[in-house]
Short mmCIF file of C-alpha atoms in Angstrom, two decimals:
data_model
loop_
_atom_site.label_atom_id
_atom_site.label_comp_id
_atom_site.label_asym_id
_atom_site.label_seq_id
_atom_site.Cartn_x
_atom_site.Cartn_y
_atom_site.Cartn_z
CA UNK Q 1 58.10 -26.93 -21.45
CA UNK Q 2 54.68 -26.48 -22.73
CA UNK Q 3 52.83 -27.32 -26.01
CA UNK Q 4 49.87 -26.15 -27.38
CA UNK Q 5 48.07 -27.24 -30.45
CA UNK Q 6 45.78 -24.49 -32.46
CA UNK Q 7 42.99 -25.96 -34.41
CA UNK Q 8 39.96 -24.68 -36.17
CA UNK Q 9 36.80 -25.15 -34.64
CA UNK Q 10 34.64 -23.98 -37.81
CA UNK Q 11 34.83 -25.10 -41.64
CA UNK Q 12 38.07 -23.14 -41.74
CA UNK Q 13 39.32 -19.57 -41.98
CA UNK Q 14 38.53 -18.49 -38.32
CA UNK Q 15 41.80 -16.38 -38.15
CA UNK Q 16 44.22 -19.17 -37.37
CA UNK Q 17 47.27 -17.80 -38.20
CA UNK Q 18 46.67 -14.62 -36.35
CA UNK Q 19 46.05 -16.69 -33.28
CA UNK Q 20 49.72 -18.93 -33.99
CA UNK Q 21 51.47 -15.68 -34.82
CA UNK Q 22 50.31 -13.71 -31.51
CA UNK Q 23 51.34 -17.04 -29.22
CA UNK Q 24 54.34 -17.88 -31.34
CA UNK Q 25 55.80 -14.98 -29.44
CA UNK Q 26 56.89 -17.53 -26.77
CA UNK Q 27 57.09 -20.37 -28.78
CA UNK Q 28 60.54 -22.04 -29.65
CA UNK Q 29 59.21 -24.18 -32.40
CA UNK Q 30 55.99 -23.66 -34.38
CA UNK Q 31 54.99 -26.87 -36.64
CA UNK Q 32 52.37 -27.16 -39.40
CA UNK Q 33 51.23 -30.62 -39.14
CA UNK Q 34 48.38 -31.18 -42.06
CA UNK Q 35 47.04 -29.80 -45.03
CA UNK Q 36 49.06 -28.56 -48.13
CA UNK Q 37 48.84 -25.09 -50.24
CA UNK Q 38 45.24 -25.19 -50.13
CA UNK Q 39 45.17 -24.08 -47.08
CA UNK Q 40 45.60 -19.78 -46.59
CA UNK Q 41 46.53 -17.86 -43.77
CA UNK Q 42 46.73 -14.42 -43.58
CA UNK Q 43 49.00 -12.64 -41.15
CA UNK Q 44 49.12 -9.06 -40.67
CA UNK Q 45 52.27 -7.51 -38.70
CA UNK Q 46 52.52 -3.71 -38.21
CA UNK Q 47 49.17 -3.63 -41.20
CA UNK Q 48 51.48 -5.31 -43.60
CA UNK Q 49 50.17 -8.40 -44.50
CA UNK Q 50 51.73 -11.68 -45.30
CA UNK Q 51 50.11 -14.25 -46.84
CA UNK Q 52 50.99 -17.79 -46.09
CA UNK Q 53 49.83 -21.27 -47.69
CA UNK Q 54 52.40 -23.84 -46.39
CA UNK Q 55 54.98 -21.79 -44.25
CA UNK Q 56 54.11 -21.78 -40.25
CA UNK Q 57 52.84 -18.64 -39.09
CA UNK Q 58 55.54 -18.79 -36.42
CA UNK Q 59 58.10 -18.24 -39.93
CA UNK Q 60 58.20 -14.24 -39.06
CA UNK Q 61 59.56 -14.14 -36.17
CA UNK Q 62 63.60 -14.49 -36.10
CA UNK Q 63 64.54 -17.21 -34.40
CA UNK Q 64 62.19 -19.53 -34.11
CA UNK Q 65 62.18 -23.31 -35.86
CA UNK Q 66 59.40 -24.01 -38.18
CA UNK Q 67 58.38 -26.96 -39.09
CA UNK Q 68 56.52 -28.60 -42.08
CA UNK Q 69 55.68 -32.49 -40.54
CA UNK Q 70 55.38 -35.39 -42.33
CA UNK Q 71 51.74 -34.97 -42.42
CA UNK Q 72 51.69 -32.09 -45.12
CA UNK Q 73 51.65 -32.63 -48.78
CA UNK Q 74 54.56 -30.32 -50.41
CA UNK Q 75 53.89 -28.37 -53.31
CA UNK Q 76 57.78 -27.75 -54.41
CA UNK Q 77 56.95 -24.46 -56.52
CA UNK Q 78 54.44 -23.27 -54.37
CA UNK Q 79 56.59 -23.14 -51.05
CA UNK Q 80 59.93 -22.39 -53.10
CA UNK Q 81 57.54 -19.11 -54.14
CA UNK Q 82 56.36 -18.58 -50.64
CA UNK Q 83 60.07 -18.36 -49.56
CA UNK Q 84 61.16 -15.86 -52.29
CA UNK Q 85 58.13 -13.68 -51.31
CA UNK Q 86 59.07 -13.88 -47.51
CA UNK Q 87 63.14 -13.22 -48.31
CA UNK Q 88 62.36 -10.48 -50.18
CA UNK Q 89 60.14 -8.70 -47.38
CA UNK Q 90 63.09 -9.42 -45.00
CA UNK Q 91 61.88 -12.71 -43.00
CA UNK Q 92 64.80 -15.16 -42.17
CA UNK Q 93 63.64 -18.65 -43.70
CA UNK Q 94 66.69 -19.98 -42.02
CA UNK Q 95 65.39 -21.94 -39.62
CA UNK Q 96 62.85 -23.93 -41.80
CA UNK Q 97 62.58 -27.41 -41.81
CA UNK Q 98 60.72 -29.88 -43.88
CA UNK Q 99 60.12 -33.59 -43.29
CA UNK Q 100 61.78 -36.06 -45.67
CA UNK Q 101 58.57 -38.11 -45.05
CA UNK Q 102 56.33 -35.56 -46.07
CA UNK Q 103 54.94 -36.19 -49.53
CA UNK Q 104 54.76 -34.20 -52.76
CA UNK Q 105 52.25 -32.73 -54.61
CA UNK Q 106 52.58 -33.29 -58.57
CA UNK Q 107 51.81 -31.33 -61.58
CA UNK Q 108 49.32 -34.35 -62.42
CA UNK Q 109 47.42 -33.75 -59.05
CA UNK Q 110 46.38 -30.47 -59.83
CA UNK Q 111 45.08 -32.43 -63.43
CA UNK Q 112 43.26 -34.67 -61.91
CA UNK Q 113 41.82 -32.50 -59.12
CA UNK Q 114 40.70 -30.03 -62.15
CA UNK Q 115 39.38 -33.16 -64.29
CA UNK Q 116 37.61 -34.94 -61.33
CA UNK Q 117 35.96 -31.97 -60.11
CA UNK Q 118 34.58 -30.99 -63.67
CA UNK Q 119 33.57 -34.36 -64.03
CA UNK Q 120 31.06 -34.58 -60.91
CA UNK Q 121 29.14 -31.74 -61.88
CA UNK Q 122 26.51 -30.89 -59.55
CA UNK Q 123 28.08 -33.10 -57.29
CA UNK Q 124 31.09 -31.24 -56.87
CA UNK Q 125 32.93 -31.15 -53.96
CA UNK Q 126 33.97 -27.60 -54.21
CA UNK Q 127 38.32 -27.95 -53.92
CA UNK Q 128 40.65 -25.70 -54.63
CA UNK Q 129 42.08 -27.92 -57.46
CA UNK Q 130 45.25 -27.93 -56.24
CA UNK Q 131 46.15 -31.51 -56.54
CA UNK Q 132 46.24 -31.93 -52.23
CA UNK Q 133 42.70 -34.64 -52.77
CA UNK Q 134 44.88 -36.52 -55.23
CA UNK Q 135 48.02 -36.28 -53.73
CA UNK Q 136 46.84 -37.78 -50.12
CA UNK Q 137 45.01 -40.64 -52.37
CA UNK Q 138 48.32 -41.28 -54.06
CA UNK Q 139 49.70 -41.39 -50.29
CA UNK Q 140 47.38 -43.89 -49.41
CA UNK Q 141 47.45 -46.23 -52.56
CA UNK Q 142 50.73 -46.31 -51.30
CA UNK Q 143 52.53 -44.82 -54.77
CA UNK Q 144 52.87 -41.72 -53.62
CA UNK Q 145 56.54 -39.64 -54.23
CA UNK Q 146 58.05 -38.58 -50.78
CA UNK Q 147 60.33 -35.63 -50.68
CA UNK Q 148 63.28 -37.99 -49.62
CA UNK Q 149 62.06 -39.69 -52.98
CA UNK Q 150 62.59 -36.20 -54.88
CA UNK Q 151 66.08 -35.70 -53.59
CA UNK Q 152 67.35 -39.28 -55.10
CA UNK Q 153 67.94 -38.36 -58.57
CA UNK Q 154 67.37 -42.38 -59.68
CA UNK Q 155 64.64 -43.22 -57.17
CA UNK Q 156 62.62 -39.70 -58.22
CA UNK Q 157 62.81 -40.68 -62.23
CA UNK Q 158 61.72 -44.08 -61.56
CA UNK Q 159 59.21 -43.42 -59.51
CA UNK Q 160 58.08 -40.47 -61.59
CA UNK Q 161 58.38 -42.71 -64.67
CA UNK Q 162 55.88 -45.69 -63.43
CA UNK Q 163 53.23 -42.94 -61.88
CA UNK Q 164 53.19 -40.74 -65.23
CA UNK Q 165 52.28 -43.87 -67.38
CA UNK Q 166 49.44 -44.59 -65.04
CA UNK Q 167 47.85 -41.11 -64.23
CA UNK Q 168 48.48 -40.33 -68.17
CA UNK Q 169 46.50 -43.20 -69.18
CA UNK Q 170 43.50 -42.05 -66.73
CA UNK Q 171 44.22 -38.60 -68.08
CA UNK Q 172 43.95 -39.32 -71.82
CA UNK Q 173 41.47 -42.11 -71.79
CA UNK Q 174 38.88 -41.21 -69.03
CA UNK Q 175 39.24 -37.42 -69.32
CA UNK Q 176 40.20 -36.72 -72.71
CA UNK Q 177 42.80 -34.28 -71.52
CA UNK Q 178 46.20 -33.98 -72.89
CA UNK Q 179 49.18 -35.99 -71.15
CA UNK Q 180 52.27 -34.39 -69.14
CA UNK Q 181 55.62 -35.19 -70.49
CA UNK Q 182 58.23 -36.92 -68.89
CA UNK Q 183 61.26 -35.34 -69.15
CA UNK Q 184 59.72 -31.39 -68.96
CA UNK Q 185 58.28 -32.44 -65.19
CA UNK Q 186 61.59 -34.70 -64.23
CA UNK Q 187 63.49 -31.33 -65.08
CA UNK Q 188 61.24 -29.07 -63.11
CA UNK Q 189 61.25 -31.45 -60.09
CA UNK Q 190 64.78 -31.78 -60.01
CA UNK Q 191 65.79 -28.48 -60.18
CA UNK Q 192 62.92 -27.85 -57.16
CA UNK Q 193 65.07 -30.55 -55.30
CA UNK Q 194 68.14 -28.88 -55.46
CA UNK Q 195 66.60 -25.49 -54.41
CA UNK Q 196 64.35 -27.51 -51.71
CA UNK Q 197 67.64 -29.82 -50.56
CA UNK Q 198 68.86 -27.44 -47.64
CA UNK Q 199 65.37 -27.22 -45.54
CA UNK Q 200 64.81 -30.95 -45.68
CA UNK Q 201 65.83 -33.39 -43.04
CA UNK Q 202 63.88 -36.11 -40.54
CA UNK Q 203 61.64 -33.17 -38.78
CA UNK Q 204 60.58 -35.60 -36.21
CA UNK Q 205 63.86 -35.81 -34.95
CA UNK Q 206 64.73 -32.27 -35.09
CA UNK Q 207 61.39 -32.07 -33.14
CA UNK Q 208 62.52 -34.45 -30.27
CA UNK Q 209 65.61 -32.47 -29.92
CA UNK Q 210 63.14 -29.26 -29.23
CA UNK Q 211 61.20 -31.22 -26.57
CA UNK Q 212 64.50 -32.77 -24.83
CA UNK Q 213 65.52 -29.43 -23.99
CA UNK Q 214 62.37 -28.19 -22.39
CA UNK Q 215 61.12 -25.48 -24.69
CA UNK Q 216 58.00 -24.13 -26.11
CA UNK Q 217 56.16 -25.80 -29.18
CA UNK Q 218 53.05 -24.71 -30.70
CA UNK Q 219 51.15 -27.25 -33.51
CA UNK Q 220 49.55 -25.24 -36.24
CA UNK Q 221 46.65 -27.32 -38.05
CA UNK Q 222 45.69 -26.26 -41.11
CA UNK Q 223 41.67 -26.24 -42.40
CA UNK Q 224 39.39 -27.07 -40.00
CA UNK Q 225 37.03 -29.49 -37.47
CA UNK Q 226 34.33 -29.90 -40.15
CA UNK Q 227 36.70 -30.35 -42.88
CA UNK Q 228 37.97 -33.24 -41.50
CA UNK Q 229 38.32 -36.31 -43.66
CA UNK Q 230 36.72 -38.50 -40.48
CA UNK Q 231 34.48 -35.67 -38.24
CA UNK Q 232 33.55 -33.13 -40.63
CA UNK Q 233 30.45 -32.90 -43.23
CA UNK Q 234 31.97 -35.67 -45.71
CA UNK Q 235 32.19 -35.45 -48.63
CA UNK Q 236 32.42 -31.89 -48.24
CA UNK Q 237 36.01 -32.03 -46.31
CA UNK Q 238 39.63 -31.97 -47.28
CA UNK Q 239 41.50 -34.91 -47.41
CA UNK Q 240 43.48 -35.04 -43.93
CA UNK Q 241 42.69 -34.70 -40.78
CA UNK Q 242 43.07 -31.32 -39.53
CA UNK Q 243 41.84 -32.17 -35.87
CA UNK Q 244 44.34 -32.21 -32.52
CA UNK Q 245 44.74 -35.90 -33.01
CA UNK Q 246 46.42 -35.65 -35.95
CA UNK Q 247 49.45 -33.27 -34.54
CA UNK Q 248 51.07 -36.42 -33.26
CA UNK Q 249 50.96 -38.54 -36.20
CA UNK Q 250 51.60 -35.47 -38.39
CA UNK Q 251 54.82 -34.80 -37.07
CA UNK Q 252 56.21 -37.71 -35.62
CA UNK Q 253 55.90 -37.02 -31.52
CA UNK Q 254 54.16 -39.00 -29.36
CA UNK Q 255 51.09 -37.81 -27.89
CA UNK Q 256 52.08 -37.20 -24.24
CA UNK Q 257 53.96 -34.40 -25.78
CA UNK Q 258 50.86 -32.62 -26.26
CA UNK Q 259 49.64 -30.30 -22.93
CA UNK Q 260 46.63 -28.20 -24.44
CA UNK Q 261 44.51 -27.42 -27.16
CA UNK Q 262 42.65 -24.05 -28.45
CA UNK Q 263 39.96 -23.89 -30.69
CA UNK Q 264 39.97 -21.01 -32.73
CA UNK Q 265 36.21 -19.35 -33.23
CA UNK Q 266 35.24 -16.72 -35.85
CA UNK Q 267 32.58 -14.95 -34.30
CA UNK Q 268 30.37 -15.80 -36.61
CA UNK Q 269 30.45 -18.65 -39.20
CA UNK Q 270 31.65 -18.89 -43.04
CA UNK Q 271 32.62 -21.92 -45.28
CA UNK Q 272 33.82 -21.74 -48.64
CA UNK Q 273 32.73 -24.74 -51.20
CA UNK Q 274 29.83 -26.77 -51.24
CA UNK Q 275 28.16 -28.76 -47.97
CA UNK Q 276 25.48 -28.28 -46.03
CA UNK Q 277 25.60 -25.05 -43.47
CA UNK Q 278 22.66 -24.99 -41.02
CA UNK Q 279 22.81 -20.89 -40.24
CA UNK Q 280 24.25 -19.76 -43.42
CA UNK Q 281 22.17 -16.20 -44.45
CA UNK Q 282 21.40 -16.57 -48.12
CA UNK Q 283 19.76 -12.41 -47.83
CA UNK Q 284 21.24 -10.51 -50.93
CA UNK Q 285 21.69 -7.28 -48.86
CA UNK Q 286 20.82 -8.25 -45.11
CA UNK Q 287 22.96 -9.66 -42.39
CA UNK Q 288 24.90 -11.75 -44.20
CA UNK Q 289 25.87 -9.58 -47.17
CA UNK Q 290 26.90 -6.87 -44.45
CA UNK Q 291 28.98 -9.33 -42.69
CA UNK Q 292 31.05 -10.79 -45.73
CA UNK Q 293 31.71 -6.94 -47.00
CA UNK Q 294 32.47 -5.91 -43.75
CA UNK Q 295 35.06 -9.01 -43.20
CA UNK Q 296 36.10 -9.21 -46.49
CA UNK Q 297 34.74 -12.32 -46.33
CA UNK Q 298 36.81 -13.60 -49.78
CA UNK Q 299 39.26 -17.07 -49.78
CA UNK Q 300 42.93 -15.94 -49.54
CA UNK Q 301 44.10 -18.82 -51.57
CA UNK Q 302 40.97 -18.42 -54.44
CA UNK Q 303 39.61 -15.15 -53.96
CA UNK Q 304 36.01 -16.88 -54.09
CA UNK Q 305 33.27 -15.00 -51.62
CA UNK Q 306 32.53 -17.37 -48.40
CA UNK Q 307 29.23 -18.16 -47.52
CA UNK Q 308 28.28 -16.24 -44.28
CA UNK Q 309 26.33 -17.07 -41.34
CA UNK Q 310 25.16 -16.78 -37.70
CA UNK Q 311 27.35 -18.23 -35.17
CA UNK Q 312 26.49 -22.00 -34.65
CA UNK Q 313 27.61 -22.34 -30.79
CA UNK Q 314 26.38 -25.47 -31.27
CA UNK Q 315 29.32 -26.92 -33.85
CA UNK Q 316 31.26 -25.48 -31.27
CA UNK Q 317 30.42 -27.86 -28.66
CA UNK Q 318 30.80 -30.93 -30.75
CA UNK Q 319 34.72 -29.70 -31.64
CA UNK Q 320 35.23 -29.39 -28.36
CA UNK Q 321 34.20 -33.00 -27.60
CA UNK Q 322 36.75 -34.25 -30.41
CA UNK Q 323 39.21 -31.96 -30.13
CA UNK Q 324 39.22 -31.80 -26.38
CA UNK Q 325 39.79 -28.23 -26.66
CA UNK Q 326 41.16 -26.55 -23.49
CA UNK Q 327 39.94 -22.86 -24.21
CA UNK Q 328 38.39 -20.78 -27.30
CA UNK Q 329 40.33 -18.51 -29.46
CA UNK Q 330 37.38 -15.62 -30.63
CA UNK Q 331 38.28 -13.95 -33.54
CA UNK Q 332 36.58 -11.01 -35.83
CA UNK Q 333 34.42 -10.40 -33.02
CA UNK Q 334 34.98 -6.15 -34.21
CA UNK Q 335 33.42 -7.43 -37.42
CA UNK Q 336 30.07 -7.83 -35.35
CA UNK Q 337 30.14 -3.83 -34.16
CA UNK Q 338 27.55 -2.20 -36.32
CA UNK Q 339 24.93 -5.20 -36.23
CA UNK Q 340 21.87 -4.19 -34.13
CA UNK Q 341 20.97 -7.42 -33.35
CA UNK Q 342 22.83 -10.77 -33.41
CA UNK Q 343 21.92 -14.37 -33.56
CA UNK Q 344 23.83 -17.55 -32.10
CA UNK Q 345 22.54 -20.97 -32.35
CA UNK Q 346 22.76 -22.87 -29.70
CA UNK Q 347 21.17 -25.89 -30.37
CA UNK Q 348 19.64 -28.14 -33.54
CA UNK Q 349 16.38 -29.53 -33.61
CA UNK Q 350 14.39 -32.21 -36.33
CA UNK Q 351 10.56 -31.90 -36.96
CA UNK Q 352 10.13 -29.94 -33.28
CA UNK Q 353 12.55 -32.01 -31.42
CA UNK Q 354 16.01 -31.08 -30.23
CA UNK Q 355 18.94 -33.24 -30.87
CA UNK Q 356 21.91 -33.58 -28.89
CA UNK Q 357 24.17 -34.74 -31.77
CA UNK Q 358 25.06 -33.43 -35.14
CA UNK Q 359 23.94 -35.82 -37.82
CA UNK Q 360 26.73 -37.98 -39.77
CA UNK Q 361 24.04 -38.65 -43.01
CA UNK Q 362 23.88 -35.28 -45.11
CA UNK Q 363 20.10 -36.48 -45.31
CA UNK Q 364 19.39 -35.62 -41.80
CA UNK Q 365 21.47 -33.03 -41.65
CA UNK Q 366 19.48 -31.02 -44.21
CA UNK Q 367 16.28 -31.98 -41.99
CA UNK Q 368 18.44 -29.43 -39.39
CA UNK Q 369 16.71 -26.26 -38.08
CA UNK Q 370 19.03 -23.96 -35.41
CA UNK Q 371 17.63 -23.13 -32.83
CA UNK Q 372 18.43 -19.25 -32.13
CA UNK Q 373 18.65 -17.08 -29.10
CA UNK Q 374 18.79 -13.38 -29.86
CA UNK Q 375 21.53 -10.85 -28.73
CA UNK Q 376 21.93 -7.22 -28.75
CA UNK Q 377 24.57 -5.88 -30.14
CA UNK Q 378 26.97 -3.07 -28.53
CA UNK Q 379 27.32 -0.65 -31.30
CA UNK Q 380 30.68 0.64 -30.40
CA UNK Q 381 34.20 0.30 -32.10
CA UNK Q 382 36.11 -2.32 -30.13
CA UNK Q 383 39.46 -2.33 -31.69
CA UNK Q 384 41.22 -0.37 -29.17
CA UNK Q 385 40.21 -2.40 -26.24
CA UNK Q 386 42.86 -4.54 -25.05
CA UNK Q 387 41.11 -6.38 -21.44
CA UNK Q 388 37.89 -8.25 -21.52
CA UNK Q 389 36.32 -6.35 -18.54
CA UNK Q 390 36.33 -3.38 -21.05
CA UNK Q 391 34.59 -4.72 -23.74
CA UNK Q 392 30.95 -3.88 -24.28
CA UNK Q 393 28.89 -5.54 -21.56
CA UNK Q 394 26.83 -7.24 -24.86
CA UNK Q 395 29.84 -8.54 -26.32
CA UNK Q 396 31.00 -9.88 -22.86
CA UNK Q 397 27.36 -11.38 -23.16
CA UNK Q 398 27.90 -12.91 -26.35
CA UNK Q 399 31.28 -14.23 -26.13
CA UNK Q 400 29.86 -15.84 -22.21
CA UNK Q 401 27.34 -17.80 -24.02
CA UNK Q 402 29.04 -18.90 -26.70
CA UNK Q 403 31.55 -20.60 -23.77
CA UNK Q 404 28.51 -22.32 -21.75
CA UNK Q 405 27.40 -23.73 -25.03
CA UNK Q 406 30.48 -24.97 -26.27
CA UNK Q 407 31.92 -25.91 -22.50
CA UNK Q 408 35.21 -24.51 -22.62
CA UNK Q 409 37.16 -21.66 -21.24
CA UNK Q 410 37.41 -18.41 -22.70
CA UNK Q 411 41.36 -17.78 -24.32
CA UNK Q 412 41.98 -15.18 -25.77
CA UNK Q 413 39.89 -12.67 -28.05
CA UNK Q 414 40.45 -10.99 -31.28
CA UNK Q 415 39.37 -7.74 -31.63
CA UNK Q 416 41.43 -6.69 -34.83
CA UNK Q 417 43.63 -8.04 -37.72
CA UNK Q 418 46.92 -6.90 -36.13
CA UNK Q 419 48.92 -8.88 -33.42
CA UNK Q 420 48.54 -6.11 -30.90
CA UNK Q 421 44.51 -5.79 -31.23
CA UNK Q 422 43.94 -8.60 -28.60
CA UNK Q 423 42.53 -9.44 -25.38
CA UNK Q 424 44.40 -12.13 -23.55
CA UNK Q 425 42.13 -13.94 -20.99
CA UNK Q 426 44.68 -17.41 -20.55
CA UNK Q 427 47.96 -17.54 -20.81
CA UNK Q 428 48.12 -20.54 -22.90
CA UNK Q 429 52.56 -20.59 -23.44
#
């Protein structure tokens, strides 16, 4: 039996779900531990693409468990769409399971995510405003709706009942905004129940039954290292913690269940939102421009353009520290072909001085300058090349620094959207 946990090492969209679909292939079980639907994964089998938001990666292949853990925040319509759209491209959803512990996202979530984000102006934080901020602090206040709640017709419409008068009242009197009826979203919920009732159960014993019997489980985390609620560039983070730690508590196994962890790495770096982003290329037609057209840098869940940057080796090194990442996962490194030259930071450094930390206050952290080392690039189309020895020797170069910075193993490297375009270094299931 072997586990494996696959986390981003970035502010998000590195290419995890590429990475979980190509080692799902030996995995029995494949388990989405944080997040909700505003996190987006895009998946591309034989150069169709799926789009996920809350399904596992691991959902197309046949035969193979997928799990949604207690740690996720459920958006009923949202996943009850993502099924449809799966069924009706063929993929078996049989085998789906979602915690009864897991909580649910309301329509008033989204309301107040909207509202609350309007409302800080230049502050914003830059969310998706799809009610996952509000949901998790409705989780926390501890009058939150569970989806073992949603499947109890009386509990639900009590529940429902006592959190509608409150989040109306900040609705209508702090925001102005118009209230949600009662019975309208009791309907809607129930009938999600019914449709949701099959796939739900205690996943954390399910899970325990997977590990009993020896077989392969890969953890999927959704957003990233420095959008993590604790590690990342607060405020600017989502509202769970996305890091390796968290696939315990996420899906109800205990830790010793855990055997490795891989940090995926885009090649170079993006974040979408607001925050502070120390090698981000504001050029209108330069480096970065070239790199977000040639990626298709654009969010898969809002379409919004990412902000695009050099490669900051030196974020690397601090997920590696709290992740305690095992080996890298490189991805879009064939986005990188036609640049001439390419930059990697590989340190930070304040007034002159380097720093061997990255700053928790925002303050400092704008004080930030990277410090850069130069690369050439290799100018050749690597999306055929399937063994590292055959890569460019530049991009060998590249991807060999990036390791000594960050202090971990070389995995596996991406050199294309489809499953098949990679370069397997570890066997990591």
């Amino acid at each position: 039996m072997t586990s494996v946990v696959v986390i981003g090492a970035q502010w998000g969209d590195e290419g995890k779900g590429k990475i979980v679909d190509y080692l799902a292939q030996k995995a029995d079980a494949v388990v989405r531990y944080s997040g909700g639907s505003n996190a987006g994964h895009t998946v591309v089998v034989h150069d169709v693409a799926y789009k996920l938001r809350l399904l596992p990666s691991g959902i197309l292949y046949k035969g193979k468990t997928c799990f949604l853990g207690n740690g996720v925040v459920i958006n009923p319509g949202v996943v009850l769409n993502e099924i449809k759209t799966m069924q009706d491209k063929g993929v078996d959803i049989s085998r789906l399971l979602i915690s009864d512990r897991a909580h649910v996202v309301m329509p008033y979530h989204g309301k107040l995510d909207e509202l609350q984000e309007a409302a800080l102006g230049t502050h914003k934080i830059g969310t998706t405003k799809g009610g996952i901020g509000p949901c998790y602090m409705d989780k926390y206040a501890r009058t939150g709706i569970r989806m073992c709640d949603l499947l109890d017709k009386e509990i639900f419409a009590d529940k429902l009942r006592v959190q509608l008068e409150a989040k109306n009242a900040i609705i209508t009197k702090i925001y102005g905004a118009e209230p949600f009826d009662y019975d309208t979203v009791l309907q809607e919920y129930l009938g999600y129940a019914e449709q949701l009732r099959p796939y739900v159960c205690d996943t954390g014993v399910e899970l325990e039954k997977v590990f009993q019997a020896g077989k392969n489980v890969l953890f999927e985390g959704a957003q990233a290292t420095f959008l993590d609620i604790d590690h990342g560039t607060y405020p600017y983070v989502t509202s769970s913690n996305p890091i390796a730690g968290n696939a315990s508590t996420g899906s109800g196994v205990g830790p010793r269940n855990i055997n490795h962890v891989v940090g995926v790495v885009k090649a170079y770096t993006t974040r979408v939102g607001e925050g502070p982003f120390v090698t981000e290329l504001l050029d209108q037609d330069g480096p970065g421009h070239k790199i977000r057209e040639t990626g298709h840098e654009y969010g898969t869940v809002t379409g919004r353009p990412r902000r695009c940057g050099w490669l900051d080796a030196f974020m690397i090194k601090y997920s590696a520290r709290v992740n305690s990442l095992d080996y890298l996962a490189i991805t879009r490194l064939d986005i990188l072909d036609n640049m001439d030259k390419i930059k990697m930071c590989v340190g930070y450094e304040i007034d002159g001085q380097p720093i061997d930390n990255i700053p928790a206050s925002l303050k400092t952290l704008a004080k930030v300058k990277p410090i850069f080392e130069e690369f050439e690039g290799w100018l050749t189309d690597i999306t055929a090349i399937r063994k590292f020895e055959d890569l460019p020797v530049n991009a060998q170069k590249y991807l060999q620094r990036l390791s000594a910075v960050a202090g971990v193993e070389l995995g596996i490297v991406s050199v294309g959207p489809n499953r098949e375009q990679t370069i397997v270094i570890k066997e990591l299931l």
